[in-house]
């Protein structure tokens, strides 16, 4: 009799567990977010050989709405499990024939990232020993493994700031316009009824 009651309890538990699984299904998805491209103006300089902040730019974006749109309004920013950098490309928008508005003029370059949620800057990407050759694009080597989730709010828009710094190899008589394009990986986890 005890065996039958135990067997019946196991069957009832299995049915109840199976029913709950039909009610709520776990969703796990990784989204690619291209951020917002910004132009940073780097003013003329005669300082060479010393690392310095060259310019900053900020934008606001409703990442919560982006996630909701991609998940049919089921998940949002509060469901983010991981927020990581994927890539960072810098592009000079106003090159000149002298080559002073080229990445060859920079021996080192670094992009920093921060948000209104966590204003402490972190390195987005960095290159040291950059070649002196004429180049209009620079793909910064980045850390794709660090989880930046703590830089995001739980809902609504987020304000993201970029800061470019570097070491000039030679003087730069003109303002250089640098576009920054960052791509992020957003891993979300939640339940759908």
PDB file of C-alpha atoms in Angstrom:
ATOM      1  CA  UNK A   1       0.000   0.000   0.000  1.00  0.00           C
ATOM      2  CA  UNK A   2       2.840   2.393   0.874  1.00  0.00           C
ATOM      3  CA  UNK A   3       4.446   1.619  -2.509  1.00  0.00           C
ATOM      4  CA  UNK A   4       1.221   2.510  -4.311  1.00  0.00           C
ATOM      5  CA  UNK A   5       0.886   5.782  -2.387  1.00  0.00           C
ATOM      6  CA  UNK A   6       4.516   6.650  -3.109  1.00  0.00           C
ATOM      7  CA  UNK A   7       4.051   5.834  -6.809  1.00  0.00           C
ATOM      8  CA  UNK A   8       0.862   7.913  -6.915  1.00  0.00           C
ATOM      9  CA  UNK A   9       2.680  10.867  -5.259  1.00  0.00           C
ATOM     10  CA  UNK A  10       5.498  10.669  -7.829  1.00  0.00           C
ATOM     11  CA  UNK A  11       2.986  10.589 -10.727  1.00  0.00           C
ATOM     12  CA  UNK A  12       0.990  13.548  -9.353  1.00  0.00           C
ATOM     13  CA  UNK A  13       4.212  15.525  -8.776  1.00  0.00           C
ATOM     14  CA  UNK A  14       5.350  14.784 -12.326  1.00  0.00           C
ATOM     15  CA  UNK A  15       2.017  15.938 -13.781  1.00  0.00           C
ATOM     16  CA  UNK A  16       2.069  19.135 -11.694  1.00  0.00           C
ATOM     17  CA  UNK A  17       5.683  19.877 -12.687  1.00  0.00           C
ATOM     18  CA  UNK A  18       4.923  19.214 -16.362  1.00  0.00           C
ATOM     19  CA  UNK A  19       1.895  21.528 -16.198  1.00  0.00           C
ATOM     20  CA  UNK A  20       4.017  24.316 -14.713  1.00  0.00           C
ATOM     21  CA  UNK A  21       6.540  23.880 -17.512  1.00  0.00           C
ATOM     22  CA  UNK A  22       3.768  24.409 -20.043  1.00  0.00           C
ATOM     23  CA  UNK A  23       2.710  27.625 -18.297  1.00  0.00           C
ATOM     24  CA  UNK A  24       6.155  29.246 -18.105  1.00  0.00           C
ATOM     25  CA  UNK A  25       8.891  28.607 -20.659  1.00  0.00           C
ATOM     26  CA  UNK A  26      12.390  29.969 -20.183  1.00  0.00           C
ATOM     27  CA  UNK A  27      13.630  32.322 -22.911  1.00  0.00           C
ATOM     28  CA  UNK A  28      17.339  32.836 -23.447  1.00  0.00           C
ATOM     29  CA  UNK A  29      18.486  35.008 -26.321  1.00  0.00           C
ATOM     30  CA  UNK A  30      21.579  36.951 -27.330  1.00  0.00           C
ATOM     31  CA  UNK A  31      20.983  40.184 -29.230  1.00  0.00           C
ATOM     32  CA  UNK A  32      23.493  42.294 -31.122  1.00  0.00           C
ATOM     33  CA  UNK A  33      23.116  46.022 -30.510  1.00  0.00           C
ATOM     34  CA  UNK A  34      24.992  48.459 -32.765  1.00  0.00           C
ATOM     35  CA  UNK A  35      24.847  51.341 -30.328  1.00  0.00           C
ATOM     36  CA  UNK A  36      24.751  54.834 -31.815  1.00  0.00           C
ATOM     37  CA  UNK A  37      27.568  56.147 -34.014  1.00  0.00           C
ATOM     38  CA  UNK A  38      29.011  59.420 -32.773  1.00  0.00           C
ATOM     39  CA  UNK A  39      31.504  61.960 -34.108  1.00  0.00           C
ATOM     40  CA  UNK A  40      34.174  63.197 -31.713  1.00  0.00           C
ATOM     41  CA  UNK A  41      36.054  66.373 -32.645  1.00  0.00           C
ATOM     42  CA  UNK A  42      39.750  66.211 -31.759  1.00  0.00           C
ATOM     43  CA  UNK A  43      41.114  69.771 -31.701  1.00  0.00           C
ATOM     44  CA  UNK A  44      44.463  70.797 -33.216  1.00  0.00           C
ATOM     45  CA  UNK A  45      47.459  70.093 -30.995  1.00  0.00           C
ATOM     46  CA  UNK A  46      51.172  70.700 -30.821  1.00  0.00           C
ATOM     47  CA  UNK A  47      51.643  68.301 -27.866  1.00  0.00           C
ATOM     48  CA  UNK A  48      53.362  65.103 -28.929  1.00  0.00           C
ATOM     49  CA  UNK A  49      54.596  62.058 -27.043  1.00  0.00           C
ATOM     50  CA  UNK A  50      52.209  62.435 -24.083  1.00  0.00           C
ATOM     51  CA  UNK A  51      48.912  60.628 -23.619  1.00  0.00           C
ATOM     52  CA  UNK A  52      45.951  62.989 -23.273  1.00  0.00           C
ATOM     53  CA  UNK A  53      42.159  63.012 -23.461  1.00  0.00           C
ATOM     54  CA  UNK A  54      41.334  64.053 -27.022  1.00  0.00           C
ATOM     55  CA  UNK A  55      37.541  64.315 -26.956  1.00  0.00           C
ATOM     56  CA  UNK A  56      34.247  63.001 -25.576  1.00  0.00           C
ATOM     57  CA  UNK A  57      30.725  62.299 -26.814  1.00  0.00           C
ATOM     58  CA  UNK A  58      27.466  61.146 -25.201  1.00  0.00           C
ATOM     59  CA  UNK A  59      24.143  59.726 -26.356  1.00  0.00           C
ATOM     60  CA  UNK A  60      20.944  58.435 -24.746  1.00  0.00           C
ATOM     61  CA  UNK A  61      19.158  55.332 -25.985  1.00  0.00           C
ATOM     62  CA  UNK A  62      16.152  53.376 -24.752  1.00  0.00           C
ATOM     63  CA  UNK A  63      17.782  49.955 -24.644  1.00  0.00           C
ATOM     64  CA  UNK A  64      14.749  48.693 -22.692  1.00  0.00           C
ATOM     65  CA  UNK A  65      12.491  49.401 -25.709  1.00  0.00           C
ATOM     66  CA  UNK A  66      15.031  47.782 -28.069  1.00  0.00           C
ATOM     67  CA  UNK A  67      14.952  44.532 -26.049  1.00  0.00           C
ATOM     68  CA  UNK A  68      11.150  44.608 -25.733  1.00  0.00           C
ATOM     69  CA  UNK A  69      10.830  45.107 -29.497  1.00  0.00           C
ATOM     70  CA  UNK A  70      13.101  42.109 -30.189  1.00  0.00           C
ATOM     71  CA  UNK A  71      11.231  39.846 -27.716  1.00  0.00           C
ATOM     72  CA  UNK A  72       7.614  40.790 -28.465  1.00  0.00           C
ATOM     73  CA  UNK A  73       7.343  42.872 -25.251  1.00  0.00           C
ATOM     74  CA  UNK A  74       8.071  39.783 -23.135  1.00  0.00           C
ATOM     75  CA  UNK A  75      11.510  40.778 -21.812  1.00  0.00           C
ATOM     76  CA  UNK A  76      13.232  44.063 -21.068  1.00  0.00           C
ATOM     77  CA  UNK A  77      16.345  45.629 -19.607  1.00  0.00           C
ATOM     78  CA  UNK A  78      15.737  43.986 -16.218  1.00  0.00           C
ATOM     79  CA  UNK A  79      16.227  40.596 -17.932  1.00  0.00           C
ATOM     80  CA  UNK A  80      19.759  41.359 -19.120  1.00  0.00           C
ATOM     81  CA  UNK A  81      22.164  38.730 -17.828  1.00  0.00           C
ATOM     82  CA  UNK A  82      25.246  39.846 -19.777  1.00  0.00           C
ATOM     83  CA  UNK A  83      26.186  43.066 -21.570  1.00  0.00           C
ATOM     84  CA  UNK A  84      29.537  42.781 -23.364  1.00  0.00           C
ATOM     85  CA  UNK A  85      31.568  44.656 -25.944  1.00  0.00           C
ATOM     86  CA  UNK A  86      31.838  42.995 -29.367  1.00  0.00           C
ATOM     87  CA  UNK A  87      33.816  45.510 -31.393  1.00  0.00           C
ATOM     88  CA  UNK A  88      34.899  49.137 -31.628  1.00  0.00           C
ATOM     89  CA  UNK A  89      35.880  50.846 -34.881  1.00  0.00           C
ATOM     90  CA  UNK A  90      37.177  54.394 -35.217  1.00  0.00           C
ATOM     91  CA  UNK A  91      36.968  56.167 -38.587  1.00  0.00           C
ATOM     92  CA  UNK A  92      38.491  59.522 -39.547  1.00  0.00           C
ATOM     93  CA  UNK A  93      35.824  61.510 -41.366  1.00  0.00           C
ATOM     94  CA  UNK A  94      38.001  64.390 -42.654  1.00  0.00           C
ATOM     95  CA  UNK A  95      41.366  63.056 -43.864  1.00  0.00           C
ATOM     96  CA  UNK A  96      43.891  65.413 -45.400  1.00  0.00           C
ATOM     97  CA  UNK A  97      46.669  64.953 -47.957  1.00  0.00           C
ATOM     98  CA  UNK A  98      49.395  65.781 -45.411  1.00  0.00           C
ATOM     99  CA  UNK A  99      48.418  62.699 -43.396  1.00  0.00           C
ATOM    100  CA  UNK A 100      48.062  64.604 -40.133  1.00  0.00           C
ATOM    101  CA  UNK A 101      44.364  63.621 -40.035  1.00  0.00           C
ATOM    102  CA  UNK A 102      45.181  59.918 -40.119  1.00  0.00           C
ATOM    103  CA  UNK A 103      45.523  57.253 -37.444  1.00  0.00           C
ATOM    104  CA  UNK A 104      49.196  57.100 -38.414  1.00  0.00           C
ATOM    105  CA  UNK A 105      49.533  60.336 -36.426  1.00  0.00           C
ATOM    106  CA  UNK A 106      48.625  58.406 -33.239  1.00  0.00           C
ATOM    107  CA  UNK A 107      51.159  56.088 -31.601  1.00  0.00           C
ATOM    108  CA  UNK A 108      48.515  54.978 -29.067  1.00  0.00           C
ATOM    109  CA  UNK A 109      44.727  55.271 -28.939  1.00  0.00           C
ATOM    110  CA  UNK A 110      42.140  54.319 -26.344  1.00  0.00           C
ATOM    111  CA  UNK A 111      38.330  54.539 -26.114  1.00  0.00           C
ATOM    112  CA  UNK A 112      36.673  54.651 -22.691  1.00  0.00           C
ATOM    113  CA  UNK A 113      33.046  53.759 -21.857  1.00  0.00           C
ATOM    114  CA  UNK A 114      30.761  54.882 -19.023  1.00  0.00           C
ATOM    115  CA  UNK A 115      27.033  55.374 -18.387  1.00  0.00           C
ATOM    116  CA  UNK A 116      24.774  57.504 -16.220  1.00  0.00           C
ATOM    117  CA  UNK A 117      24.191  54.388 -14.079  1.00  0.00           C
ATOM    118  CA  UNK A 118      27.916  53.858 -13.470  1.00  0.00           C
ATOM    119  CA  UNK A 119      30.031  56.924 -14.359  1.00  0.00           C
ATOM    120  CA  UNK A 120      33.371  55.217 -13.599  1.00  0.00           C
ATOM    121  CA  UNK A 121      35.003  54.852 -17.048  1.00  0.00           C
ATOM    122  CA  UNK A 122      36.202  51.459 -18.265  1.00  0.00           C
ATOM    123  CA  UNK A 123      38.400  50.747 -21.290  1.00  0.00           C
ATOM    124  CA  UNK A 124      36.276  49.896 -24.330  1.00  0.00           C
ATOM    125  CA  UNK A 125      39.260  49.308 -26.599  1.00  0.00           C
ATOM    126  CA  UNK A 126      42.922  50.196 -26.804  1.00  0.00           C
ATOM    127  CA  UNK A 127      45.875  49.962 -29.172  1.00  0.00           C
ATOM    128  CA  UNK A 128      49.513  50.654 -28.339  1.00  0.00           C
ATOM    129  CA  UNK A 129      52.339  50.862 -30.837  1.00  0.00           C
ATOM    130  CA  UNK A 130      50.024  51.870 -33.670  1.00  0.00           C
ATOM    131  CA  UNK A 131      51.871  51.936 -37.041  1.00  0.00           C
ATOM    132  CA  UNK A 132      52.816  55.313 -38.536  1.00  0.00           C
ATOM    133  CA  UNK A 133      51.221  54.410 -41.890  1.00  0.00           C
ATOM    134  CA  UNK A 134      48.338  56.440 -43.331  1.00  0.00           C
ATOM    135  CA  UNK A 135      45.058  54.854 -42.150  1.00  0.00           C
ATOM    136  CA  UNK A 136      41.485  56.125 -42.003  1.00  0.00           C
ATOM    137  CA  UNK A 137      40.102  53.253 -39.899  1.00  0.00           C
ATOM    138  CA  UNK A 138      41.269  51.726 -36.655  1.00  0.00           C
ATOM    139  CA  UNK A 139      39.738  48.584 -35.139  1.00  0.00           C
ATOM    140  CA  UNK A 140      40.507  48.772 -31.441  1.00  0.00           C
ATOM    141  CA  UNK A 141      41.334  45.450 -29.776  1.00  0.00           C
ATOM    142  CA  UNK A 142      38.700  45.020 -27.065  1.00  0.00           C
ATOM    143  CA  UNK A 143      37.910  42.782 -24.126  1.00  0.00           C
ATOM    144  CA  UNK A 144      34.867  40.737 -25.208  1.00  0.00           C
ATOM    145  CA  UNK A 145      34.626  38.689 -21.993  1.00  0.00           C
ATOM    146  CA  UNK A 146      33.949  41.275 -19.260  1.00  0.00           C
ATOM    147  CA  UNK A 147      30.275  41.554 -18.297  1.00  0.00           C
ATOM    148  CA  UNK A 148      29.263  45.240 -18.222  1.00  0.00           C
ATOM    149  CA  UNK A 149      25.740  44.604 -16.869  1.00  0.00           C
ATOM    150  CA  UNK A 150      26.391  46.808 -13.822  1.00  0.00           C
ATOM    151  CA  UNK A 151      26.610  49.792 -16.219  1.00  0.00           C
ATOM    152  CA  UNK A 152      22.933  49.401 -17.209  1.00  0.00           C
ATOM    153  CA  UNK A 153      19.804  50.593 -15.393  1.00  0.00           C
ATOM    154  CA  UNK A 154      16.921  48.153 -14.742  1.00  0.00           C
ATOM    155  CA  UNK A 155      14.589  49.955 -17.139  1.00  0.00           C
ATOM    156  CA  UNK A 156      14.200  52.930 -19.445  1.00  0.00           C
ATOM    157  CA  UNK A 157      16.889  54.781 -21.343  1.00  0.00           C
ATOM    158  CA  UNK A 158      20.615  54.650 -20.674  1.00  0.00           C
ATOM    159  CA  UNK A 159      23.067  57.480 -21.330  1.00  0.00           C
ATOM    160  CA  UNK A 160      26.383  56.226 -22.705  1.00  0.00           C
ATOM    161  CA  UNK A 161      29.575  58.300 -22.832  1.00  0.00           C
ATOM    162  CA  UNK A 162      32.694  57.655 -24.898  1.00  0.00           C
ATOM    163  CA  UNK A 163      36.058  59.272 -24.272  1.00  0.00           C
ATOM    164  CA  UNK A 164      38.949  59.090 -26.737  1.00  0.00           C
ATOM    165  CA  UNK A 165      42.505  59.501 -25.571  1.00  0.00           C
ATOM    166  CA  UNK A 166      45.832  58.899 -27.228  1.00  0.00           C
ATOM    167  CA  UNK A 167      49.407  59.867 -27.834  1.00  0.00           C
ATOM    168  CA  UNK A 168      50.199  61.992 -30.862  1.00  0.00           C
ATOM    169  CA  UNK A 169      53.198  61.020 -32.961  1.00  0.00           C
ATOM    170  CA  UNK A 170      53.367  64.447 -34.615  1.00  0.00           C
ATOM    171  CA  UNK A 171      51.629  67.819 -34.398  1.00  0.00           C
ATOM    172  CA  UNK A 172      48.109  68.078 -35.729  1.00  0.00           C
ATOM    173  CA  UNK A 173      47.204  71.485 -37.169  1.00  0.00           C
ATOM    174  CA  UNK A 174      43.560  70.666 -38.018  1.00  0.00           C
ATOM    175  CA  UNK A 175      40.516  69.466 -36.115  1.00  0.00           C
ATOM    176  CA  UNK A 176      40.100  65.733 -36.734  1.00  0.00           C
ATOM    177  CA  UNK A 177      36.593  64.310 -36.842  1.00  0.00           C
ATOM    178  CA  UNK A 178      36.567  60.711 -35.585  1.00  0.00           C
ATOM    179  CA  UNK A 179      33.461  58.516 -35.816  1.00  0.00           C
ATOM    180  CA  UNK A 180      33.154  55.860 -33.141  1.00  0.00           C
ATOM    181  CA  UNK A 181      31.128  52.726 -33.860  1.00  0.00           C
ATOM    182  CA  UNK A 182      30.723  50.228 -30.999  1.00  0.00           C
ATOM    183  CA  UNK A 183      28.834  46.940 -31.163  1.00  0.00           C
ATOM    184  CA  UNK A 184      27.520  45.180 -28.075  1.00  0.00           C
ATOM    185  CA  UNK A 185      26.266  41.700 -27.202  1.00  0.00           C
ATOM    186  CA  UNK A 186      23.171  41.659 -24.964  1.00  0.00           C
ATOM    187  CA  UNK A 187      22.251  38.287 -23.433  1.00  0.00           C
ATOM    188  CA  UNK A 188      18.761  38.182 -21.913  1.00  0.00           C
ATOM    189  CA  UNK A 189      17.050  35.482 -19.860  1.00  0.00           C
ATOM    190  CA  UNK A 190      13.456  35.356 -18.685  1.00  0.00           C
ATOM    191  CA  UNK A 191      10.230  33.421 -18.703  1.00  0.00           C
ATOM    192  CA  UNK A 192       7.324  33.473 -21.123  1.00  0.00           C
ATOM    193  CA  UNK A 193       3.846  32.229 -20.236  1.00  0.00           C
TER     194      UNK A 193
END
